[in-house]
Amino acid sequence: MRRDERRCISVTLNGRQRSGWCESRELLSDFLRHELGATGTHVGCEHGVCGACTVQVDGVAARSCLMLAVQAEDRRIDTVEGLAPDHQLGDLQLAFRRHHALQCGFCTAGILMSCADYLQRVPDPTEAQVREMLSGHICRCTGYTPIVAAVLDVAAARAQARQAGAQPAKEPSHA
Ligand code: FES
Ligand code: FES
């Protein structure tokens, strides 16, 4: 079998300019993990069903197993690593920890990226809306209830902060 020609592409990964080599048919998920070392992005089904590989492309949640790496050229890619710059957990991650919203954690990175995008677009969702959004993710451990609670908790805290004209206070990280 003929090996595809490799080419060098550049992306803005979590705010930093990064370049790497990929084959023309290489998936974005594989490029992120194996070429750029962003292993927080997990791969499950590899055909767009489970949601584990969800990242954000130009600020919008997208399955990185349904996109070729070359399609990401010169675009902004955010992965779960970007939610904790300087190793400080963000409010969404802190809420997941508080509510025990992960078990094995395999699906968590993708869910966090979807939730982060969703809360930007729908800052005050109902429980039914959160559950509908999460229906795009398959959690093998089936722990959806604490995830819903965590998302609603963050939405409420952000709404309160907006009303007070301040950012929600961060919990100290014990990681
Ligand atoms: Fe991409 Fe399952 S690995 S949706
Ligand atoms: Fe285990 Fe979701 S926490 S797959």
Short mmCIF file of N, CA and C and ligand atoms in Angstrom, two decimals:
data_model
loop_
_atom_site.label_atom_id
_atom_site.label_comp_id
_atom_site.label_asym_id
_atom_site.label_seq_id
_atom_site.Cartn_x
_atom_site.Cartn_y
_atom_site.Cartn_z
N MET A 1 0.85 -1.19 0.00
CA MET A 1 0.00 0.00 0.00
C MET A 1 0.89 1.25 0.00
N ARG A 2 0.47 2.23 -0.79
CA ARG A 2 1.26 3.45 -0.88
C ARG A 2 1.04 4.30 0.37
N ARG A 3 2.13 4.75 0.94
CA ARG A 3 2.02 5.59 2.13
C ARG A 3 1.79 7.03 1.67
N ASP A 4 0.77 7.67 2.24
CA ASP A 4 0.46 9.05 1.84
C ASP A 4 1.65 9.97 2.12
N GLU A 5 1.69 10.98 1.33
CA GLU A 5 2.74 11.98 1.52
C GLU A 5 2.46 12.75 2.81
N ARG A 6 3.48 13.02 3.58
CA ARG A 6 3.29 13.76 4.82
C ARG A 6 3.50 15.24 4.58
N ARG A 7 2.77 16.04 5.34
CA ARG A 7 2.95 17.48 5.21
C ARG A 7 2.91 18.12 6.59
N CYS A 8 3.51 19.29 6.68
CA CYS A 8 3.58 20.00 7.96
C CYS A 8 2.43 21.01 8.02
N ILE A 9 1.66 20.96 9.11
CA ILE A 9 0.58 21.93 9.27
C ILE A 9 0.76 22.68 10.60
N SER A 10 0.17 23.85 10.66
CA SER A 10 0.21 24.66 11.88
C SER A 10 -1.20 24.87 12.41
N VAL A 11 -1.32 24.81 13.71
CA VAL A 11 -2.60 25.11 14.36
C VAL A 11 -2.31 25.96 15.59
N THR A 12 -3.32 26.63 16.09
CA THR A 12 -3.19 27.29 17.39
C THR A 12 -3.82 26.36 18.40
N LEU A 13 -2.98 25.68 19.17
CA LEU A 13 -3.46 24.70 20.13
C LEU A 13 -3.44 25.30 21.53
N ASN A 14 -4.63 25.46 22.09
CA ASN A 14 -4.75 26.03 23.44
C ASN A 14 -3.97 27.34 23.56
N GLY A 15 -4.10 28.15 22.52
CA GLY A 15 -3.50 29.49 22.55
C GLY A 15 -2.05 29.57 22.11
N ARG A 16 -1.47 28.42 21.80
CA ARG A 16 -0.07 28.43 21.38
C ARG A 16 0.06 27.94 19.95
N GLN A 17 0.92 28.60 19.19
CA GLN A 17 1.16 28.18 17.82
C GLN A 17 1.94 26.87 17.82
N ARG A 18 1.41 25.84 17.16
CA ARG A 18 2.09 24.55 17.10
C ARG A 18 2.10 24.04 15.67
N SER A 19 3.17 23.32 15.34
CA SER A 19 3.26 22.73 14.00
C SER A 19 3.58 21.25 14.15
N GLY A 20 3.16 20.47 13.17
CA GLY A 20 3.47 19.05 13.20
C GLY A 20 3.20 18.42 11.86
N TRP A 21 3.70 17.19 11.72
CA TRP A 21 3.57 16.47 10.45
C TRP A 21 2.38 15.51 10.51
N CYS A 22 1.70 15.41 9.38
CA CYS A 22 0.58 14.46 9.30
C CYS A 22 0.46 13.94 7.87
N GLU A 23 -0.21 12.80 7.77
CA GLU A 23 -0.56 12.31 6.45
C GLU A 23 -1.89 12.94 6.05
N SER A 24 -2.15 12.98 4.76
CA SER A 24 -3.35 13.69 4.29
C SER A 24 -4.63 13.04 4.80
N ARG A 25 -4.58 11.75 5.13
CA ARG A 25 -5.80 11.08 5.61
C ARG A 25 -5.81 10.91 7.13
N GLU A 26 -4.87 11.53 7.82
CA GLU A 26 -4.77 11.34 9.27
C GLU A 26 -5.87 12.11 10.00
N LEU A 27 -6.46 11.46 11.01
CA LEU A 27 -7.52 12.10 11.78
C LEU A 27 -6.93 13.17 12.69
N LEU A 28 -7.75 14.19 12.93
CA LEU A 28 -7.30 15.25 13.85
C LEU A 28 -7.00 14.67 15.23
N SER A 29 -7.83 13.72 15.68
CA SER A 29 -7.62 13.13 17.00
C SER A 29 -6.23 12.48 17.09
N ASP A 30 -5.84 11.76 16.06
CA ASP A 30 -4.52 11.11 16.08
C ASP A 30 -3.40 12.14 16.01
N PHE A 31 -3.61 13.17 15.21
CA PHE A 31 -2.60 14.23 15.10
C PHE A 31 -2.39 14.91 16.45
N LEU A 32 -3.49 15.23 17.12
CA LEU A 32 -3.38 15.90 18.41
C LEU A 32 -2.65 15.02 19.42
N ARG A 33 -3.01 13.76 19.46
CA ARG A 33 -2.44 12.87 20.46
C ARG A 33 -1.00 12.48 20.14
N HIS A 34 -0.78 12.02 18.91
CA HIS A 34 0.51 11.40 18.60
C HIS A 34 1.56 12.40 18.11
N GLU A 35 1.12 13.47 17.46
CA GLU A 35 2.10 14.42 16.93
C GLU A 35 2.30 15.60 17.88
N LEU A 36 1.20 16.10 18.46
CA LEU A 36 1.32 17.28 19.32
C LEU A 36 1.31 16.92 20.81
N GLY A 37 1.10 15.66 21.14
CA GLY A 37 1.18 15.23 22.55
C GLY A 37 0.00 15.66 23.40
N ALA A 38 -1.10 16.05 22.76
CA ALA A 38 -2.29 16.46 23.52
C ALA A 38 -3.12 15.23 23.84
N THR A 39 -2.61 14.41 24.73
CA THR A 39 -3.22 13.10 25.00
C THR A 39 -4.46 13.19 25.90
N GLY A 40 -4.80 14.40 26.34
CA GLY A 40 -6.06 14.55 27.09
C GLY A 40 -7.27 14.25 26.22
N THR A 41 -7.12 14.39 24.92
CA THR A 41 -8.19 14.04 23.99
C THR A 41 -8.22 12.53 23.83
N HIS A 42 -9.34 11.93 24.20
CA HIS A 42 -9.44 10.46 24.15
C HIS A 42 -10.15 10.00 22.89
N VAL A 43 -9.86 8.78 22.51
CA VAL A 43 -10.45 8.20 21.31
C VAL A 43 -11.19 6.93 21.71
N GLY A 44 -12.48 6.86 21.37
CA GLY A 44 -13.26 5.68 21.68
C GLY A 44 -13.67 4.96 20.42
N CYS A 45 -14.79 5.40 19.85
CA CYS A 45 -15.38 4.67 18.72
C CYS A 45 -14.69 4.96 17.38
N GLU A 46 -14.12 6.15 17.27
CA GLU A 46 -13.48 6.61 16.03
C GLU A 46 -14.44 6.69 14.85
N HIS A 47 -15.74 6.76 15.12
CA HIS A 47 -16.63 7.09 14.02
C HIS A 47 -17.78 7.99 14.43
N GLY A 48 -17.48 8.92 15.35
CA GLY A 48 -18.42 10.00 15.61
C GLY A 48 -19.59 9.70 16.51
N VAL A 49 -19.55 8.59 17.23
CA VAL A 49 -20.71 8.21 18.03
C VAL A 49 -20.54 8.55 19.52
N CYS A 50 -19.39 8.26 20.08
CA CYS A 50 -19.26 8.31 21.53
C CYS A 50 -18.97 9.70 22.11
N GLY A 51 -18.37 10.57 21.35
CA GLY A 51 -18.09 11.93 21.82
C GLY A 51 -16.82 12.07 22.64
N ALA A 52 -16.11 10.97 22.89
CA ALA A 52 -14.93 11.04 23.74
C ALA A 52 -13.85 11.97 23.18
N CYS A 53 -13.80 12.08 21.88
CA CYS A 53 -12.72 12.82 21.22
C CYS A 53 -13.04 14.30 21.01
N THR A 54 -14.11 14.78 21.64
CA THR A 54 -14.57 16.15 21.37
C THR A 54 -13.53 17.19 21.78
N VAL A 55 -13.27 18.10 20.87
CA VAL A 55 -12.40 19.26 21.13
C VAL A 55 -13.21 20.48 20.68
N GLN A 56 -12.59 21.63 20.70
CA GLN A 56 -13.25 22.81 20.10
C GLN A 56 -12.42 23.28 18.92
N VAL A 57 -13.11 23.52 17.82
CA VAL A 57 -12.46 24.05 16.62
C VAL A 57 -13.02 25.44 16.40
N ASP A 58 -12.16 26.43 16.46
CA ASP A 58 -12.59 27.83 16.39
C ASP A 58 -13.72 28.10 17.38
N GLY A 59 -13.59 27.52 18.58
CA GLY A 59 -14.52 27.80 19.66
C GLY A 59 -15.80 26.97 19.66
N VAL A 60 -15.93 26.04 18.72
CA VAL A 60 -17.15 25.24 18.63
C VAL A 60 -16.80 23.77 18.83
N ALA A 61 -17.58 23.09 19.68
CA ALA A 61 -17.31 21.68 19.96
C ALA A 61 -17.40 20.85 18.68
N ALA A 62 -16.43 19.96 18.50
CA ALA A 62 -16.41 19.13 17.29
C ALA A 62 -15.71 17.82 17.61
N ARG A 63 -16.15 16.76 16.95
CA ARG A 63 -15.52 15.46 17.16
C ARG A 63 -14.23 15.39 16.33
N SER A 64 -13.14 15.22 17.02
CA SER A 64 -11.85 15.25 16.30
C SER A 64 -11.59 13.97 15.52
N CYS A 65 -12.44 12.94 15.72
CA CYS A 65 -12.27 11.72 14.92
C CYS A 65 -13.03 11.82 13.60
N LEU A 66 -13.81 12.90 13.44
CA LEU A 66 -14.55 13.07 12.19
C LEU A 66 -13.93 14.16 11.33
N MET A 67 -12.74 14.56 11.69
CA MET A 67 -12.10 15.66 10.98
C MET A 67 -10.68 15.24 10.65
N LEU A 68 -10.23 15.60 9.49
CA LEU A 68 -8.84 15.32 9.15
C LEU A 68 -7.94 16.40 9.74
N ALA A 69 -6.73 16.01 10.06
CA ALA A 69 -5.79 16.98 10.62
C ALA A 69 -5.57 18.14 9.64
N VAL A 70 -5.51 17.84 8.36
CA VAL A 70 -5.24 18.91 7.39
C VAL A 70 -6.38 19.94 7.36
N GLN A 71 -7.58 19.53 7.77
CA GLN A 71 -8.69 20.48 7.80
C GLN A 71 -8.55 21.48 8.97
N ALA A 72 -7.66 21.16 9.89
CA ALA A 72 -7.47 22.03 11.05
C ALA A 72 -6.38 23.07 10.80
N GLU A 73 -5.77 23.02 9.66
CA GLU A 73 -4.65 23.93 9.39
C GLU A 73 -5.07 25.39 9.59
N ASP A 74 -4.23 26.10 10.34
CA ASP A 74 -4.42 27.54 10.62
C ASP A 74 -5.70 27.83 11.40
N ARG A 75 -6.22 26.83 12.08
CA ARG A 75 -7.43 27.06 12.88
C ARG A 75 -7.09 26.96 14.36
N ARG A 76 -8.03 27.44 15.17
CA ARG A 76 -7.82 27.40 16.62
C ARG A 76 -8.41 26.10 17.16
N ILE A 77 -7.58 25.32 17.81
CA ILE A 77 -8.03 24.06 18.41
C ILE A 77 -7.84 24.16 19.92
N ASP A 78 -8.89 23.89 20.63
CA ASP A 78 -8.78 23.87 22.10
C ASP A 78 -9.11 22.46 22.58
N THR A 79 -8.28 21.97 23.47
CA THR A 79 -8.48 20.63 24.03
C THR A 79 -8.64 20.77 25.56
N VAL A 80 -8.87 19.65 26.21
CA VAL A 80 -9.12 19.71 27.65
C VAL A 80 -7.93 20.31 28.41
N GLU A 81 -6.73 20.15 27.88
CA GLU A 81 -5.56 20.74 28.55
C GLU A 81 -5.72 22.25 28.69
N GLY A 82 -6.41 22.87 27.71
CA GLY A 82 -6.58 24.32 27.71
C GLY A 82 -7.56 24.81 28.76
N LEU A 83 -8.32 23.89 29.36
CA LEU A 83 -9.26 24.31 30.41
C LEU A 83 -8.54 24.57 31.73
N ALA A 84 -7.30 24.13 31.82
CA ALA A 84 -6.56 24.30 33.08
C ALA A 84 -5.19 24.92 32.79
N PRO A 85 -5.19 26.16 32.30
CA PRO A 85 -3.89 26.79 32.06
C PRO A 85 -3.14 26.93 33.37
N ASP A 86 -1.84 26.76 33.33
CA ASP A 86 -1.00 26.82 34.54
C ASP A 86 -1.44 25.81 35.59
N HIS A 87 -2.08 24.72 35.12
CA HIS A 87 -2.49 23.62 36.02
C HIS A 87 -3.48 24.07 37.08
N GLN A 88 -4.19 25.16 36.83
CA GLN A 88 -5.26 25.59 37.73
C GLN A 88 -6.58 25.16 37.12
N LEU A 89 -7.33 24.32 37.83
CA LEU A 89 -8.59 23.84 37.29
C LEU A 89 -9.58 25.00 37.13
N GLY A 90 -10.34 24.95 36.04
CA GLY A 90 -11.38 25.94 35.82
C GLY A 90 -12.64 25.60 36.61
N ASP A 91 -13.62 26.50 36.56
CA ASP A 91 -14.83 26.29 37.38
C ASP A 91 -15.60 25.03 36.98
N LEU A 92 -15.58 24.70 35.69
CA LEU A 92 -16.28 23.49 35.24
C LEU A 92 -15.61 22.23 35.80
N GLN A 93 -14.31 22.20 35.73
CA GLN A 93 -13.58 21.04 36.26
C GLN A 93 -13.76 20.92 37.77
N LEU A 94 -13.74 22.07 38.45
CA LEU A 94 -13.94 22.04 39.90
C LEU A 94 -15.32 21.51 40.25
N ALA A 95 -16.31 21.90 39.44
CA ALA A 95 -17.67 21.42 39.70
C ALA A 95 -17.76 19.92 39.45
N PHE A 96 -17.09 19.42 38.42
CA PHE A 96 -17.08 17.98 38.17
C PHE A 96 -16.47 17.25 39.37
N ARG A 97 -15.41 17.81 39.91
CA ARG A 97 -14.79 17.16 41.06
C ARG A 97 -15.72 17.21 42.28
N ARG A 98 -16.32 18.36 42.49
CA ARG A 98 -17.21 18.51 43.64
C ARG A 98 -18.38 17.54 43.60
N HIS A 99 -18.90 17.33 42.37
CA HIS A 99 -20.10 16.49 42.23
C HIS A 99 -19.76 15.02 41.91
N HIS A 100 -18.49 14.69 41.93
CA HIS A 100 -18.06 13.32 41.60
C HIS A 100 -18.61 12.94 40.21
N ALA A 101 -18.41 13.83 39.26
CA ALA A 101 -19.02 13.65 37.94
C ALA A 101 -18.15 12.84 36.99
N LEU A 102 -17.24 12.11 37.51
CA LEU A 102 -16.47 11.20 36.66
C LEU A 102 -16.18 9.93 37.45
N GLN A 103 -16.14 8.84 36.71
CA GLN A 103 -15.78 7.56 37.33
C GLN A 103 -14.43 7.13 36.77
N CYS A 104 -14.45 6.43 35.64
CA CYS A 104 -13.16 6.07 35.05
C CYS A 104 -12.52 7.27 34.37
N GLY A 105 -13.34 8.26 34.00
CA GLY A 105 -12.80 9.49 33.41
C GLY A 105 -12.56 9.44 31.92
N PHE A 106 -12.83 8.30 31.29
CA PHE A 106 -12.48 8.19 29.87
C PHE A 106 -13.25 9.18 29.01
N CYS A 107 -14.52 9.34 29.32
CA CYS A 107 -15.36 10.23 28.49
C CYS A 107 -15.26 11.68 28.92
N THR A 108 -14.62 11.93 30.05
CA THR A 108 -14.74 13.24 30.71
C THR A 108 -14.16 14.40 29.89
N ALA A 109 -13.04 14.17 29.23
CA ALA A 109 -12.42 15.27 28.47
C ALA A 109 -13.37 15.78 27.39
N GLY A 110 -13.97 14.85 26.67
CA GLY A 110 -14.89 15.24 25.61
C GLY A 110 -16.12 15.93 26.16
N ILE A 111 -16.63 15.41 27.27
CA ILE A 111 -17.82 16.02 27.87
C ILE A 111 -17.50 17.44 28.34
N LEU A 112 -16.34 17.61 28.95
CA LEU A 112 -15.96 18.95 29.41
C LEU A 112 -15.89 19.94 28.24
N MET A 113 -15.36 19.49 27.12
CA MET A 113 -15.23 20.41 25.97
C MET A 113 -16.60 20.76 25.41
N SER A 114 -17.52 19.80 25.39
CA SER A 114 -18.88 20.10 24.95
C SER A 114 -19.57 21.05 25.92
N CYS A 115 -19.43 20.76 27.21
CA CYS A 115 -20.08 21.60 28.23
C CYS A 115 -19.54 23.02 28.19
N ALA A 116 -18.23 23.16 28.01
CA ALA A 116 -17.62 24.50 27.97
C ALA A 116 -18.20 25.30 26.81
N ASP A 117 -18.32 24.67 25.66
CA ASP A 117 -18.90 25.34 24.49
C ASP A 117 -20.38 25.65 24.75
N TYR A 118 -21.09 24.67 25.26
CA TYR A 118 -22.53 24.82 25.45
C TYR A 118 -22.86 25.97 26.40
N LEU A 119 -22.12 26.05 27.50
CA LEU A 119 -22.42 27.10 28.48
C LEU A 119 -22.10 28.49 27.95
N GLN A 120 -21.23 28.57 26.94
CA GLN A 120 -21.00 29.87 26.29
C GLN A 120 -22.24 30.28 25.51
N ARG A 121 -22.84 29.29 24.86
CA ARG A 121 -23.98 29.59 23.99
C ARG A 121 -25.31 29.62 24.75
N VAL A 122 -25.41 28.76 25.76
CA VAL A 122 -26.65 28.66 26.56
C VAL A 122 -26.25 28.80 28.03
N PRO A 123 -26.10 30.02 28.50
CA PRO A 123 -25.55 30.20 29.85
C PRO A 123 -26.49 29.81 30.97
N ASP A 124 -27.79 29.70 30.67
CA ASP A 124 -28.73 29.38 31.75
C ASP A 124 -29.64 28.22 31.34
N PRO A 125 -29.05 27.03 31.15
CA PRO A 125 -29.84 25.91 30.62
C PRO A 125 -30.72 25.26 31.68
N THR A 126 -31.77 24.60 31.22
CA THR A 126 -32.59 23.77 32.10
C THR A 126 -31.93 22.39 32.21
N GLU A 127 -32.40 21.61 33.17
CA GLU A 127 -31.86 20.25 33.31
C GLU A 127 -32.11 19.45 32.03
N ALA A 128 -33.31 19.63 31.45
CA ALA A 128 -33.63 18.88 30.22
C ALA A 128 -32.68 19.26 29.09
N GLN A 129 -32.34 20.54 29.00
CA GLN A 129 -31.42 20.98 27.95
C GLN A 129 -30.02 20.39 28.16
N VAL A 130 -29.59 20.36 29.41
CA VAL A 130 -28.27 19.79 29.69
C VAL A 130 -28.26 18.30 29.33
N ARG A 131 -29.33 17.62 29.68
CA ARG A 131 -29.39 16.18 29.36
C ARG A 131 -29.41 15.96 27.85
N GLU A 132 -30.08 16.84 27.14
CA GLU A 132 -30.11 16.70 25.68
C GLU A 132 -28.72 16.92 25.10
N MET A 133 -28.03 17.95 25.60
CA MET A 133 -26.67 18.21 25.13
C MET A 133 -25.76 17.00 25.41
N LEU A 134 -25.93 16.42 26.61
CA LEU A 134 -25.08 15.28 26.98
C LEU A 134 -25.43 14.01 26.20
N SER A 135 -26.58 14.01 25.55
CA SER A 135 -26.96 12.80 24.80
C SER A 135 -26.00 12.55 23.63
N GLY A 136 -25.19 13.54 23.32
CA GLY A 136 -24.17 13.33 22.29
C GLY A 136 -22.93 12.64 22.82
N HIS A 137 -22.96 12.25 24.08
CA HIS A 137 -21.80 11.60 24.70
C HIS A 137 -22.21 10.28 25.33
N ILE A 138 -21.42 9.27 25.07
CA ILE A 138 -21.68 7.97 25.69
C ILE A 138 -20.69 7.76 26.83
N CYS A 139 -21.24 7.67 28.03
CA CYS A 139 -20.41 7.40 29.21
C CYS A 139 -20.62 5.93 29.57
N ARG A 140 -19.56 5.15 29.45
CA ARG A 140 -19.70 3.72 29.73
C ARG A 140 -20.01 3.46 31.19
N CYS A 141 -19.60 4.41 32.06
CA CYS A 141 -19.85 4.24 33.49
C CYS A 141 -21.24 4.73 33.87
N THR A 142 -21.92 5.36 32.93
CA THR A 142 -23.33 5.79 33.06
C THR A 142 -23.56 6.80 34.18
N GLY A 143 -22.57 7.57 34.51
CA GLY A 143 -22.76 8.52 35.61
C GLY A 143 -23.25 9.87 35.14
N TYR A 144 -24.40 9.91 34.52
CA TYR A 144 -24.85 11.18 33.95
C TYR A 144 -25.40 12.16 34.99
N THR A 145 -26.02 11.65 36.02
CA THR A 145 -26.69 12.55 36.96
C THR A 145 -25.71 13.54 37.62
N PRO A 146 -24.57 13.09 38.12
CA PRO A 146 -23.65 14.06 38.69
C PRO A 146 -23.09 15.05 37.66
N ILE A 147 -22.98 14.62 36.41
CA ILE A 147 -22.50 15.54 35.36
C ILE A 147 -23.52 16.65 35.15
N VAL A 148 -24.79 16.27 35.10
CA VAL A 148 -25.85 17.27 34.95
C VAL A 148 -25.81 18.24 36.13
N ALA A 149 -25.65 17.71 37.32
CA ALA A 149 -25.61 18.56 38.52
C ALA A 149 -24.44 19.53 38.45
N ALA A 150 -23.30 19.05 37.97
CA ALA A 150 -22.11 19.90 37.89
C ALA A 150 -22.32 21.04 36.89
N VAL A 151 -22.91 20.72 35.75
CA VAL A 151 -23.13 21.75 34.72
C VAL A 151 -24.12 22.80 35.22
N LEU A 152 -25.19 22.34 35.88
CA LEU A 152 -26.19 23.29 36.39
C LEU A 152 -25.59 24.15 37.51
N ASP A 153 -24.72 23.55 38.28
CA ASP A 153 -24.04 24.27 39.36
C ASP A 153 -23.19 25.40 38.79
N VAL A 154 -22.44 25.09 37.74
CA VAL A 154 -21.59 26.12 37.11
C VAL A 154 -22.44 27.22 36.50
N ALA A 155 -23.51 26.82 35.83
CA ALA A 155 -24.39 27.83 35.21
C ALA A 155 -24.93 28.77 36.29
N ALA A 156 -25.34 28.21 37.42
CA ALA A 156 -25.89 29.04 38.50
C ALA A 156 -24.83 29.96 39.08
N ALA A 157 -23.62 29.43 39.28
CA ALA A 157 -22.54 30.24 39.86
C ALA A 157 -22.15 31.37 38.91
N ARG A 158 -22.13 31.07 37.63
CA ARG A 158 -21.76 32.12 36.67
C ARG A 158 -22.85 33.19 36.60
N ALA A 159 -24.11 32.75 36.68
CA ALA A 159 -25.21 33.71 36.65
C ALA A 159 -25.13 34.64 37.86
N GLN A 160 -24.82 34.04 38.99
CA GLN A 160 -24.69 34.82 40.22
C GLN A 160 -23.54 35.82 40.09
N ALA A 161 -22.44 35.34 39.50
CA ALA A 161 -21.28 36.22 39.32
C ALA A 161 -21.58 37.35 38.35
N ARG A 162 -22.35 37.00 37.31
CA ARG A 162 -22.72 38.05 36.35
C ARG A 162 -23.54 39.13 37.04
N GLN A 163 -24.47 38.67 37.89
CA GLN A 163 -25.32 39.63 38.60
C GLN A 163 -24.50 40.50 39.53
N ALA A 164 -23.50 39.88 40.14
CA ALA A 164 -22.67 40.63 41.08
C ALA A 164 -21.58 41.42 40.35
N GLY A 165 -21.48 41.18 39.02
CA GLY A 165 -20.48 41.90 38.23
C GLY A 165 -19.07 41.45 38.51
N ALA A 166 -18.94 40.18 38.90
CA ALA A 166 -17.62 39.64 39.21
C ALA A 166 -17.51 38.23 38.68
N GLN A 167 -16.31 37.70 38.60
CA GLN A 167 -16.07 36.33 38.21
C GLN A 167 -16.31 35.42 39.39
N PRO A 168 -16.77 34.17 39.16
CA PRO A 168 -16.93 33.25 40.29
C PRO A 168 -15.59 32.97 40.96
N ALA A 169 -15.65 32.90 42.28
CA ALA A 169 -14.40 32.63 43.01
C ALA A 169 -13.92 31.23 42.69
N LYS A 170 -12.60 31.09 42.57
CA LYS A 170 -12.02 29.77 42.28
C LYS A 170 -11.71 29.05 43.57
N GLU A 171 -11.98 27.76 43.59
CA GLU A 171 -11.58 26.95 44.74
C GLU A 171 -10.09 26.73 44.64
N PRO A 172 -9.42 26.61 45.76
CA PRO A 172 -8.01 26.26 45.69
C PRO A 172 -7.84 24.89 45.08
N SER A 173 -6.84 24.71 44.21
CA SER A 173 -6.61 23.41 43.60
C SER A 173 -5.77 22.55 44.52
N HIS A 174 -6.24 21.31 44.75
CA HIS A 174 -5.46 20.39 45.58
C HIS A 174 -4.81 19.31 44.74
N ALA A 175 -4.87 19.53 43.36
CA ALA A 175 -4.33 18.51 42.45
C ALA A 175 -2.84 18.37 42.65
FE1 FES B 1 -14.76 10.37 18.16
FE2 FES B 1 -16.05 8.39 19.44
S1 FES B 1 -13.90 8.68 19.20
S2 FES B 1 -16.87 10.21 18.56
FE1 FES B 2 -16.18 6.20 32.54
FE2 FES B 2 -17.60 8.10 31.37
S1 FES B 2 -16.67 8.14 33.36
S2 FES B 2 -16.81 6.33 30.49
#
